Short mmCIF file of C-alpha atoms and ligand atoms in Angstrom, two decimals:
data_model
loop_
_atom_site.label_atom_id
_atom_site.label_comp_id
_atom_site.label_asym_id
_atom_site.label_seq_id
_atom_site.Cartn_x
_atom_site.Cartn_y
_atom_site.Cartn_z
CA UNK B 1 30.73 -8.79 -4.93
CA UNK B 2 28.23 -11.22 -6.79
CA UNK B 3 28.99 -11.76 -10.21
CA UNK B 4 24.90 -12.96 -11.24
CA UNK B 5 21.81 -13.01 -9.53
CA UNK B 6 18.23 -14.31 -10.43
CA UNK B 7 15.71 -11.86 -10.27
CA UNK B 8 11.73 -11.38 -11.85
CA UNK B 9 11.81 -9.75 -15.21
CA UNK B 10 8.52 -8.94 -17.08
CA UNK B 11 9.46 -8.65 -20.77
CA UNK B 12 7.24 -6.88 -23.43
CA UNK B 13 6.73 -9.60 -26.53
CA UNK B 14 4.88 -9.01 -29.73
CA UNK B 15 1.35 -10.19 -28.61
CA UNK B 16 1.76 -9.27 -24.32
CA UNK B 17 4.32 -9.77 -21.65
CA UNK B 18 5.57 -12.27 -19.99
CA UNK B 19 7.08 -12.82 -16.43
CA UNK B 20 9.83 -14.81 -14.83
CA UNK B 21 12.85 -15.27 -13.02
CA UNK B 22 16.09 -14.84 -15.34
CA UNK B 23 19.34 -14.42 -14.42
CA UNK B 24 21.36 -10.91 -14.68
CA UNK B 25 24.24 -9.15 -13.41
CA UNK B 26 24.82 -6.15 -11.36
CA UNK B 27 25.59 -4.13 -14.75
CA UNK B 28 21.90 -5.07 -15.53
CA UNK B 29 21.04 -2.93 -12.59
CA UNK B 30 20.08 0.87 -13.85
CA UNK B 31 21.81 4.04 -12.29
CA UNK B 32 21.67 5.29 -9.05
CA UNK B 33 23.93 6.15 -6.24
CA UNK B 34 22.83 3.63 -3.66
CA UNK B 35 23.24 -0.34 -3.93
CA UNK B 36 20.79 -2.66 -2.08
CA UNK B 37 21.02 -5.93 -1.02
CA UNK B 38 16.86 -6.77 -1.34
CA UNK B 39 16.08 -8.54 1.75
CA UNK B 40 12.04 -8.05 1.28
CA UNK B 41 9.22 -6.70 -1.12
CA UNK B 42 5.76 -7.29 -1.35
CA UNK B 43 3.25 -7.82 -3.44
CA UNK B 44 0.37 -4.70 -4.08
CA UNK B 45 -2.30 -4.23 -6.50
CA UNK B 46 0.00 -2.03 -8.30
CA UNK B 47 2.60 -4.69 -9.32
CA UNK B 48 -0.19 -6.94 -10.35
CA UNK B 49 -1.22 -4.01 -12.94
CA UNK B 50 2.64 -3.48 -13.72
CA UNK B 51 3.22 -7.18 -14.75
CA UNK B 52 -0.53 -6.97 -17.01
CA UNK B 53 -0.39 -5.72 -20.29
CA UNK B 54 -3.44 -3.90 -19.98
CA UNK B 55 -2.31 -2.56 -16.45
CA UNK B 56 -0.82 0.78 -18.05
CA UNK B 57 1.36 0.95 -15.06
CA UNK B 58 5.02 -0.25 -16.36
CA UNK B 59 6.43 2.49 -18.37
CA UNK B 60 9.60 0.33 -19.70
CA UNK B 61 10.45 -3.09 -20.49
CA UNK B 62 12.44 -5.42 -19.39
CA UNK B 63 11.35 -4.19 -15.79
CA UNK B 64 12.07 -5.49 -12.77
CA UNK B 65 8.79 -4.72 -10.60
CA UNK B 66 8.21 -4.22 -6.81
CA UNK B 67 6.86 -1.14 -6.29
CA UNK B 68 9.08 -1.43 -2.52
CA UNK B 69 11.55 -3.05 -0.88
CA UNK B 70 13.24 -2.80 2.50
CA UNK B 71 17.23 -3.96 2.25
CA UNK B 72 20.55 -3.11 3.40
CA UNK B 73 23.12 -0.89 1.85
CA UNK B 74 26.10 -2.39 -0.33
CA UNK B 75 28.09 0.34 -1.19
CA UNK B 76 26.46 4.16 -1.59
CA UNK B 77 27.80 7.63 -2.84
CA UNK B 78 24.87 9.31 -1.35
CA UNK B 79 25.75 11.30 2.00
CA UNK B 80 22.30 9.80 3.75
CA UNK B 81 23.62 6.58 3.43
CA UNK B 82 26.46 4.27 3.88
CA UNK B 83 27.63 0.24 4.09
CA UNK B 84 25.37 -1.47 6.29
CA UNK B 85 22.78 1.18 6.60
CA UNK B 86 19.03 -0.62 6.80
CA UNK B 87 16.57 1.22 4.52
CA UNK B 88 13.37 1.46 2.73
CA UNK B 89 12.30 2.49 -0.41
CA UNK B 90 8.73 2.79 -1.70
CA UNK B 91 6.75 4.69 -4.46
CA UNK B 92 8.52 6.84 -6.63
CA UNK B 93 9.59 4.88 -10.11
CA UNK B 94 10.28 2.06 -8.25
CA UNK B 95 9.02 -0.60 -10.27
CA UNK B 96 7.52 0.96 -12.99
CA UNK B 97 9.99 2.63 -14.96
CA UNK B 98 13.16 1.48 -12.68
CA UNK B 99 13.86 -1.85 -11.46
CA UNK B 100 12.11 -1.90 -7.95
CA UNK B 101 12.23 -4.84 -5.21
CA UNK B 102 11.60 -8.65 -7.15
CA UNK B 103 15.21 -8.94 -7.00
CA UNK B 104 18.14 -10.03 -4.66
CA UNK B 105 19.51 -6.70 -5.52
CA UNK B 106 18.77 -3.59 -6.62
CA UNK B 107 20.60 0.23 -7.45
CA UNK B 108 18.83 3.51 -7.20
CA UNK B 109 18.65 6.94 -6.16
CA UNK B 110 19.60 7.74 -2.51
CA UNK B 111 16.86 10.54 -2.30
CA UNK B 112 14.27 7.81 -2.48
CA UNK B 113 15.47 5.41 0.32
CA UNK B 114 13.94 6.35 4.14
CA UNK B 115 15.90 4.70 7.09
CA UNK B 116 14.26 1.70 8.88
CA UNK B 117 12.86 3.17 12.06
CA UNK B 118 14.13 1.97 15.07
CA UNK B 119 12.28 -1.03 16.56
CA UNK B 120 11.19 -2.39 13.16
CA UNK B 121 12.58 -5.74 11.39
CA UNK B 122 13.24 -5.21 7.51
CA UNK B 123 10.69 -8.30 7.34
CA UNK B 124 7.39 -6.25 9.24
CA UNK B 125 8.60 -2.98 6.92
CA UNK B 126 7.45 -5.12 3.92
CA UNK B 127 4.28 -6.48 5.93
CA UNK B 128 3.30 -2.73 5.87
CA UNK B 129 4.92 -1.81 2.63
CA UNK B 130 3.43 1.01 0.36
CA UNK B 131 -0.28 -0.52 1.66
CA UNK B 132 0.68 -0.02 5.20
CA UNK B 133 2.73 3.20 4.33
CA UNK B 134 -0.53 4.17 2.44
CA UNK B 135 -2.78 3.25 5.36
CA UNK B 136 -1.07 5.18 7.55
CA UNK B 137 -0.74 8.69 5.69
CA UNK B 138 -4.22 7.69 5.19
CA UNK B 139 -5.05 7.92 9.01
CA UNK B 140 -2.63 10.71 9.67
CA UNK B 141 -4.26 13.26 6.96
CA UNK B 142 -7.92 12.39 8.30
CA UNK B 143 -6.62 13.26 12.27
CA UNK B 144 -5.21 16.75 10.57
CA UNK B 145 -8.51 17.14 9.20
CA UNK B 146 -10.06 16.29 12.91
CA UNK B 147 -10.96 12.53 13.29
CA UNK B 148 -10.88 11.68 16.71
CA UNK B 149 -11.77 8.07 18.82
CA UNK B 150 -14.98 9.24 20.59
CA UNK B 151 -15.78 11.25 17.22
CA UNK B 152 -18.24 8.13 15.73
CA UNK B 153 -17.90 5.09 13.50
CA UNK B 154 -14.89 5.21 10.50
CA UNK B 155 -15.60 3.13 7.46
CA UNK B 156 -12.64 1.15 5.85
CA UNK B 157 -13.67 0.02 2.62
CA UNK B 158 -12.22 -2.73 0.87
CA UNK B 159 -11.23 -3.91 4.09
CA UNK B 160 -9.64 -7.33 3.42
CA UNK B 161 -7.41 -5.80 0.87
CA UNK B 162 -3.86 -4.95 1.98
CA UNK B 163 -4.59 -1.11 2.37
CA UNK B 164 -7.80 -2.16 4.42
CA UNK B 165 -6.29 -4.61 6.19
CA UNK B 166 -3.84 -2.27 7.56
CA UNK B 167 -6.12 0.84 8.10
CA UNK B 168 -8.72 -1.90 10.46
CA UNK B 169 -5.32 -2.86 12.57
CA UNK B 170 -4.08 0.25 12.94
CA UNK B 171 -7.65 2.30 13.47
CA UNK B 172 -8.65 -0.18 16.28
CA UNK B 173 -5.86 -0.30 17.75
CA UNK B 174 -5.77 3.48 18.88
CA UNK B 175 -8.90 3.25 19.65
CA UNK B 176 -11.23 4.07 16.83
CA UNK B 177 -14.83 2.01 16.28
CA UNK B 178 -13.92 0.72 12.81
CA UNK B 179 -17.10 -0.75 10.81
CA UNK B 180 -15.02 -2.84 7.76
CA UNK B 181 -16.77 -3.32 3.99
CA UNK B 182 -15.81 -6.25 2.28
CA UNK B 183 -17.24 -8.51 -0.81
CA UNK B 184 -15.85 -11.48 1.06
CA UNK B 185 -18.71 -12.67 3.48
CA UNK B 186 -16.36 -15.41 4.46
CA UNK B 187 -14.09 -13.36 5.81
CA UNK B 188 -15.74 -11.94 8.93
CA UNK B 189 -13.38 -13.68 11.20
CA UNK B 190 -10.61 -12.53 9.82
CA UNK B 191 -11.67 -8.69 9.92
CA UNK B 192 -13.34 -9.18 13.92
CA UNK B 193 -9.47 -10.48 14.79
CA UNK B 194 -8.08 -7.16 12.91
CA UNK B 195 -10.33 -5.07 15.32
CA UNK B 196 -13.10 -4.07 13.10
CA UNK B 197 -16.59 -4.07 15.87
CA UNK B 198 -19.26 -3.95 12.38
CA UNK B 199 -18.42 -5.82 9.51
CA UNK B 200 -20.72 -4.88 6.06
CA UNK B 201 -21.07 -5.76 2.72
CA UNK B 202 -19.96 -3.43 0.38
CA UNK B 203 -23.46 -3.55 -1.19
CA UNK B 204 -24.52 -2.29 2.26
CA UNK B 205 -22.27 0.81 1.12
CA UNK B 206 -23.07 1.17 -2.28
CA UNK B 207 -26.05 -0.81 -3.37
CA UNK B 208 -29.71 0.73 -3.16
CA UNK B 209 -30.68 3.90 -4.56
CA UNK B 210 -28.43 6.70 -4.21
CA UNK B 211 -28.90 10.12 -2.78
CA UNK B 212 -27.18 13.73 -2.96
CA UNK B 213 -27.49 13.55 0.50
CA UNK B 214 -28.14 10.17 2.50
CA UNK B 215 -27.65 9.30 6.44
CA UNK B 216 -24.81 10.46 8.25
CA UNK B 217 -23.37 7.58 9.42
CA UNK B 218 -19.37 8.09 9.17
CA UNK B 219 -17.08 10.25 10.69
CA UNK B 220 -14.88 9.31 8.14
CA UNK B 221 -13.57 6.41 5.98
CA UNK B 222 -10.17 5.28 4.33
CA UNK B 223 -11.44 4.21 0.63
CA UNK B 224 -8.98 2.20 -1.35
CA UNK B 225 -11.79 1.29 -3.83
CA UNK B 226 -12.70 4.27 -5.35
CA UNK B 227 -15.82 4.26 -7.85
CA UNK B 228 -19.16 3.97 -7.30
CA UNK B 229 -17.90 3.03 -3.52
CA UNK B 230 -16.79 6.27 -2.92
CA UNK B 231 -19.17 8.47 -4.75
CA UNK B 232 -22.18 6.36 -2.40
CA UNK B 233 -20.20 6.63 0.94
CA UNK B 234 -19.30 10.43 0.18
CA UNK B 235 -23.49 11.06 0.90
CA UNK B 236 -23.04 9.43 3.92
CA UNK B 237 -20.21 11.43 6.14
CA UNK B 238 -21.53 13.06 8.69
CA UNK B 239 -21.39 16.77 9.23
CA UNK B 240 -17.77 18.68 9.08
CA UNK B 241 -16.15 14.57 8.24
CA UNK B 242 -13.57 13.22 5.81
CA UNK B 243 -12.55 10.88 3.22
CA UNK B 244 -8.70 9.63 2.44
CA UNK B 245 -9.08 8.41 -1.01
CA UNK B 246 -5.96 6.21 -2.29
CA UNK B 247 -7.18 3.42 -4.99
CA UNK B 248 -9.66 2.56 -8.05
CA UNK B 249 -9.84 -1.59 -7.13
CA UNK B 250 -13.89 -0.56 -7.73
CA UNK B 251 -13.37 1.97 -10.33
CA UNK B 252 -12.15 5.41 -11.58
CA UNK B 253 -14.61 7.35 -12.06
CA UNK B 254 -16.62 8.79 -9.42
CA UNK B 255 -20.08 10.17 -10.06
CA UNK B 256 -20.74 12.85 -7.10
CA UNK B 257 -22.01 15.89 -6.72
CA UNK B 258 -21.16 19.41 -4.36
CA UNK B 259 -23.48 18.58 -1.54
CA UNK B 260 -21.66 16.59 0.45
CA UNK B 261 -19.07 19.14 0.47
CA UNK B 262 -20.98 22.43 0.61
CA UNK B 263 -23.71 21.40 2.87
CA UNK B 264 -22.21 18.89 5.06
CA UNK B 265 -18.79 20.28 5.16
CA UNK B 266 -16.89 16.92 3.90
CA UNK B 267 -13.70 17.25 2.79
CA UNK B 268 -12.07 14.87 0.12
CA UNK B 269 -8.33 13.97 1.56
CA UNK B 270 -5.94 12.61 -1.47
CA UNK B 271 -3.42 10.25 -0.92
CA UNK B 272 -0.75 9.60 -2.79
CA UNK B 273 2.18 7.58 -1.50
CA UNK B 274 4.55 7.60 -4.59
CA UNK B 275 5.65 10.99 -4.60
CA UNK B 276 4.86 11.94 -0.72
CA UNK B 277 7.85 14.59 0.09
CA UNK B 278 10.54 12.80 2.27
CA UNK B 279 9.59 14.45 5.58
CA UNK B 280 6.08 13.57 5.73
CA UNK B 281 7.82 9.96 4.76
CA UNK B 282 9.80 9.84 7.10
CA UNK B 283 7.57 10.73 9.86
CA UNK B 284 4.51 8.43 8.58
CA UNK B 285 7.46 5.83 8.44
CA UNK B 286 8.27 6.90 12.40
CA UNK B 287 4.74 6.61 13.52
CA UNK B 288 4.05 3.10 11.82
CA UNK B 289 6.90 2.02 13.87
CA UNK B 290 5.21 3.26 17.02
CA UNK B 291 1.88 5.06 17.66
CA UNK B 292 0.51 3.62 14.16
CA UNK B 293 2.15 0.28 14.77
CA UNK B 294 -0.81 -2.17 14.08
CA UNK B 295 -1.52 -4.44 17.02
CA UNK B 296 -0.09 -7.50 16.01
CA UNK B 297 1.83 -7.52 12.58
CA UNK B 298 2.16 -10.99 11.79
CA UNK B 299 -1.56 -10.91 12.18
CA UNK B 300 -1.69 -9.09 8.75
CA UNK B 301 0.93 -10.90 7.28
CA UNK B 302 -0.83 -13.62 5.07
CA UNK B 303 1.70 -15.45 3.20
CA UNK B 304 5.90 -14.91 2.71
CA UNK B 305 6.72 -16.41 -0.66
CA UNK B 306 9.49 -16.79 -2.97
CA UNK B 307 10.14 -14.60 -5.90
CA UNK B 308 9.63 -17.55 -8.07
CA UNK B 309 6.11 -17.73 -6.42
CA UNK B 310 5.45 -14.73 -7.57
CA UNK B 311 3.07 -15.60 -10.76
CA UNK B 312 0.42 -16.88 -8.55
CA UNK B 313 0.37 -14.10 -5.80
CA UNK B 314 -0.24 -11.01 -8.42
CA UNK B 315 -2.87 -13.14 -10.08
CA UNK B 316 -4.57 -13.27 -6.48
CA UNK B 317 -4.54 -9.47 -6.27
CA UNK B 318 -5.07 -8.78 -9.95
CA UNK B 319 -8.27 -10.77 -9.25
CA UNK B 320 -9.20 -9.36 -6.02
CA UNK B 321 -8.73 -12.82 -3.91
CA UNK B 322 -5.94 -11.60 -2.13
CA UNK B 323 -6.40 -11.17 1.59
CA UNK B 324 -3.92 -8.96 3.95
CA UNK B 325 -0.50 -8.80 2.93
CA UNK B 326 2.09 -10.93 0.77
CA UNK B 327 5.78 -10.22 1.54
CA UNK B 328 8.33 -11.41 -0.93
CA UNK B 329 11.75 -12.96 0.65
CA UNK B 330 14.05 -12.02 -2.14
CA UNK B 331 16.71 -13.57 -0.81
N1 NAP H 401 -2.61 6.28 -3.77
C1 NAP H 401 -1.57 5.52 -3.49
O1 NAP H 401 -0.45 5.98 -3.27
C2 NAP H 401 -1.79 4.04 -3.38
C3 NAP H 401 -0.96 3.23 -2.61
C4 NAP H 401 -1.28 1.88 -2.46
C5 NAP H 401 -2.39 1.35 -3.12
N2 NAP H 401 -3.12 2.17 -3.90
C6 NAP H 401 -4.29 1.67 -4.60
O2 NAP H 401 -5.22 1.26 -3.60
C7 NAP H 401 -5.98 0.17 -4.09
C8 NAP H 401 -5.85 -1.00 -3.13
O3 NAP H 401 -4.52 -1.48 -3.15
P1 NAP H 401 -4.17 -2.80 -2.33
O4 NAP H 401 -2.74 -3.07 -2.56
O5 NAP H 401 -4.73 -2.71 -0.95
O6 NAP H 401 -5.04 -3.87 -3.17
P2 NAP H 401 -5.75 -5.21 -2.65
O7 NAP H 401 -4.93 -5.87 -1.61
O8 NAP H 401 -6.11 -5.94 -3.88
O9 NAP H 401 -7.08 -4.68 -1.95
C9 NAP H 401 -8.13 -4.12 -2.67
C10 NAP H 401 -9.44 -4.59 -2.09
O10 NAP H 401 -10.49 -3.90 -2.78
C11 NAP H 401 -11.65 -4.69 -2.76
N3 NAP H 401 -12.11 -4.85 -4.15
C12 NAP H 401 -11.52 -5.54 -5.14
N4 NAP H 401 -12.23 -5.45 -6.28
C13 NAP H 401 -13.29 -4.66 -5.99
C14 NAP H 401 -14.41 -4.19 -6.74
N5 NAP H 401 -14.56 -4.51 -8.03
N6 NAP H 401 -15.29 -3.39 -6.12
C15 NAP H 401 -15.15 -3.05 -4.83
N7 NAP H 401 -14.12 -3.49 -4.07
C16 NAP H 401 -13.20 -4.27 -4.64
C17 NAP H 401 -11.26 -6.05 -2.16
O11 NAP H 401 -11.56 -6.00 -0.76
P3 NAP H 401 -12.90 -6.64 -0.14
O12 NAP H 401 -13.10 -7.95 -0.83
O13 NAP H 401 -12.63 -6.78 1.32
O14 NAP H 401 -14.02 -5.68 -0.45
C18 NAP H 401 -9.76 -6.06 -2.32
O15 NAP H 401 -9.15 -6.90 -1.40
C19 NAP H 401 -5.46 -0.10 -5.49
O16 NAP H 401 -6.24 0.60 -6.43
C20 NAP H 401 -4.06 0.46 -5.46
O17 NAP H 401 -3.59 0.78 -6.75
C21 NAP H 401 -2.85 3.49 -4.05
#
């Protein structure tokens, strides 16, 4: 068994915190009944707020972050799992109050690992990750709530992000006419090769005056932006439609009112991948390795980096320049 290991610590200091690699043991490692060997994370808006001191997201310090992390077991006293075993783990306190996936190795609670589905590499379960995870549940709530291919257009806002990214693949690729909205004009190439057939601006979306009630143009739309985004595309779902809401990249709050709800029918889908139950996990894990499987993966894969690389990658996010998905090779 290794005696040290260098993994990415953010440390709280008397003015901020700061982030780096340092090097620990496996006693540094908090409780849990499962050790992983950390093959992959990735990098989500979410770690970039847990590494900020203004990001209100890590709730203990000296943290190890990476909200997820796909590995393989070391040693486990969890029935679920033994030696060998491939697995997942995403959401729960992963990375904010327990040491998550920047890290060669990691221990934790066998309740919140998932199996890797057959057919997937522990590599394209961190080009997914929690955005891909989130994507997913995204697309499988708004189908319960009666989205269908031939049903209209589906907005994806923030569509060059990593949720958006993934919600574009996997949307087109079973079928459904995605329109993307992005702030990055520059980026319509990159969204056309993802699948999306209409590519706006997210002023298109949100800009220009708005109203209780504007045109139907959406069937439905995955919004990991949030805000004024949200309350301006709400008015503009069309009759009986939905809305999987997962992020705040554009804000928090969300000025609205009823009538998109009482007199179109809209309903407001919530989605929230940190504490999803373990069968609905598992199953949204399941489909993302096969009906939900985005066309091409390494399409959405935009850089693999180092943990020491880190620094630079969460600033990206943090500042939203990141485009598709980071993975992080932690080994
Ligand atoms: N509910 C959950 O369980 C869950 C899970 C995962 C993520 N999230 C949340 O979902 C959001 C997206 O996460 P992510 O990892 O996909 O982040 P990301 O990769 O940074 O993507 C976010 C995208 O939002 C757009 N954006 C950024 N700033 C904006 C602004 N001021 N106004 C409007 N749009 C803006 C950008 O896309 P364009 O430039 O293309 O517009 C950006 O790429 C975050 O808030 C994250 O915390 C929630």
């Amino acid at each position: 068994m290794v005696s040290s290991f260098n993994a990415f610590l953010v440390r709280q200091e008397e003015n901020g915190v700061t982030a780096g690699m340092t090097t620990l043991a496996l006693d540094d490692l908090p409780a849990g009944d499962v050790l992983v060997e950390v093959h992959y994370s990735s990098v989500n808006y979410k770690d970039a707020l847990a590494c900020s001191p203004d990001g209100r997201v890590a709730r203990r310090y000296p943290l190890i972050p990476g909200i997820d992390l796909a590995g393989v077991v070391l040693s486990s006293a969890n029935p679920r799992f033994r030696e060998g075993d491939e697995v997942i783990a995403t959401g729960y306190e992963l990375g904010v109050s327990h040491a998550g996936g920047y890290s060669p190795y990691t221990r934790l609670p066998g309740d919140w690992l998932v199996p890797l589905p057959d057919g997937m590499t522990l590599k394209e379960a961190m080009i997914y990750g929690t955005a891909g995870f989130t994507a997913a549940l995204s697309v499988h709530r708004m189908e319960q709530c009666g989205i269908r291919p031939d049903g209209g257009k589906l907005l994806v806002t923030g569509a060059t992000g990593g949720v958006g990214s993934m919600a574009v693949s996997m949307l087109s690729r079973r079928g459904y006419e995605v329109t993307a909205s992005t702030g990055k004009a520059a980026e319509r190439d990159y969204l056309t090769m993802l699948g999306a057939r209409e590519i706006i601006s997210r002023d298109e979306v949100s800009g220009g005056e708005r109203k209780a009630l504007g045109k139907a143009r959406w069937q439905g739309a995955v919004d990991p932006v949030g805000g004024g985004t949200l309350a301006a595309l709400l008015s503009q779902i069309s009759y009986g439609g939905c809305v999987a809401v997962s992020g705040l990249t554009g804000g928090s709050a969300v000025e609205t009112t009823v009538f998109p709800f009482i007199l179109r029918g809209v309903s407001l889908l919530g989605i929230d991948s940190v504490y999803c139950p373990k069968d609905v996990r598992e199953e949204i894990w399941r489909r993302l390795a096969t009906d939900l499987r985005p066309r091409d993966p390494a399409l959405l894969l935009e850089r693999e980096i180092a943990l020491e690389e880190l620094p630079d990658a969460l600033a990206a996010i943090r500042g939203g320049q990141a485009r598709g998905r980071t993975v992080v090779k932690c080994r």
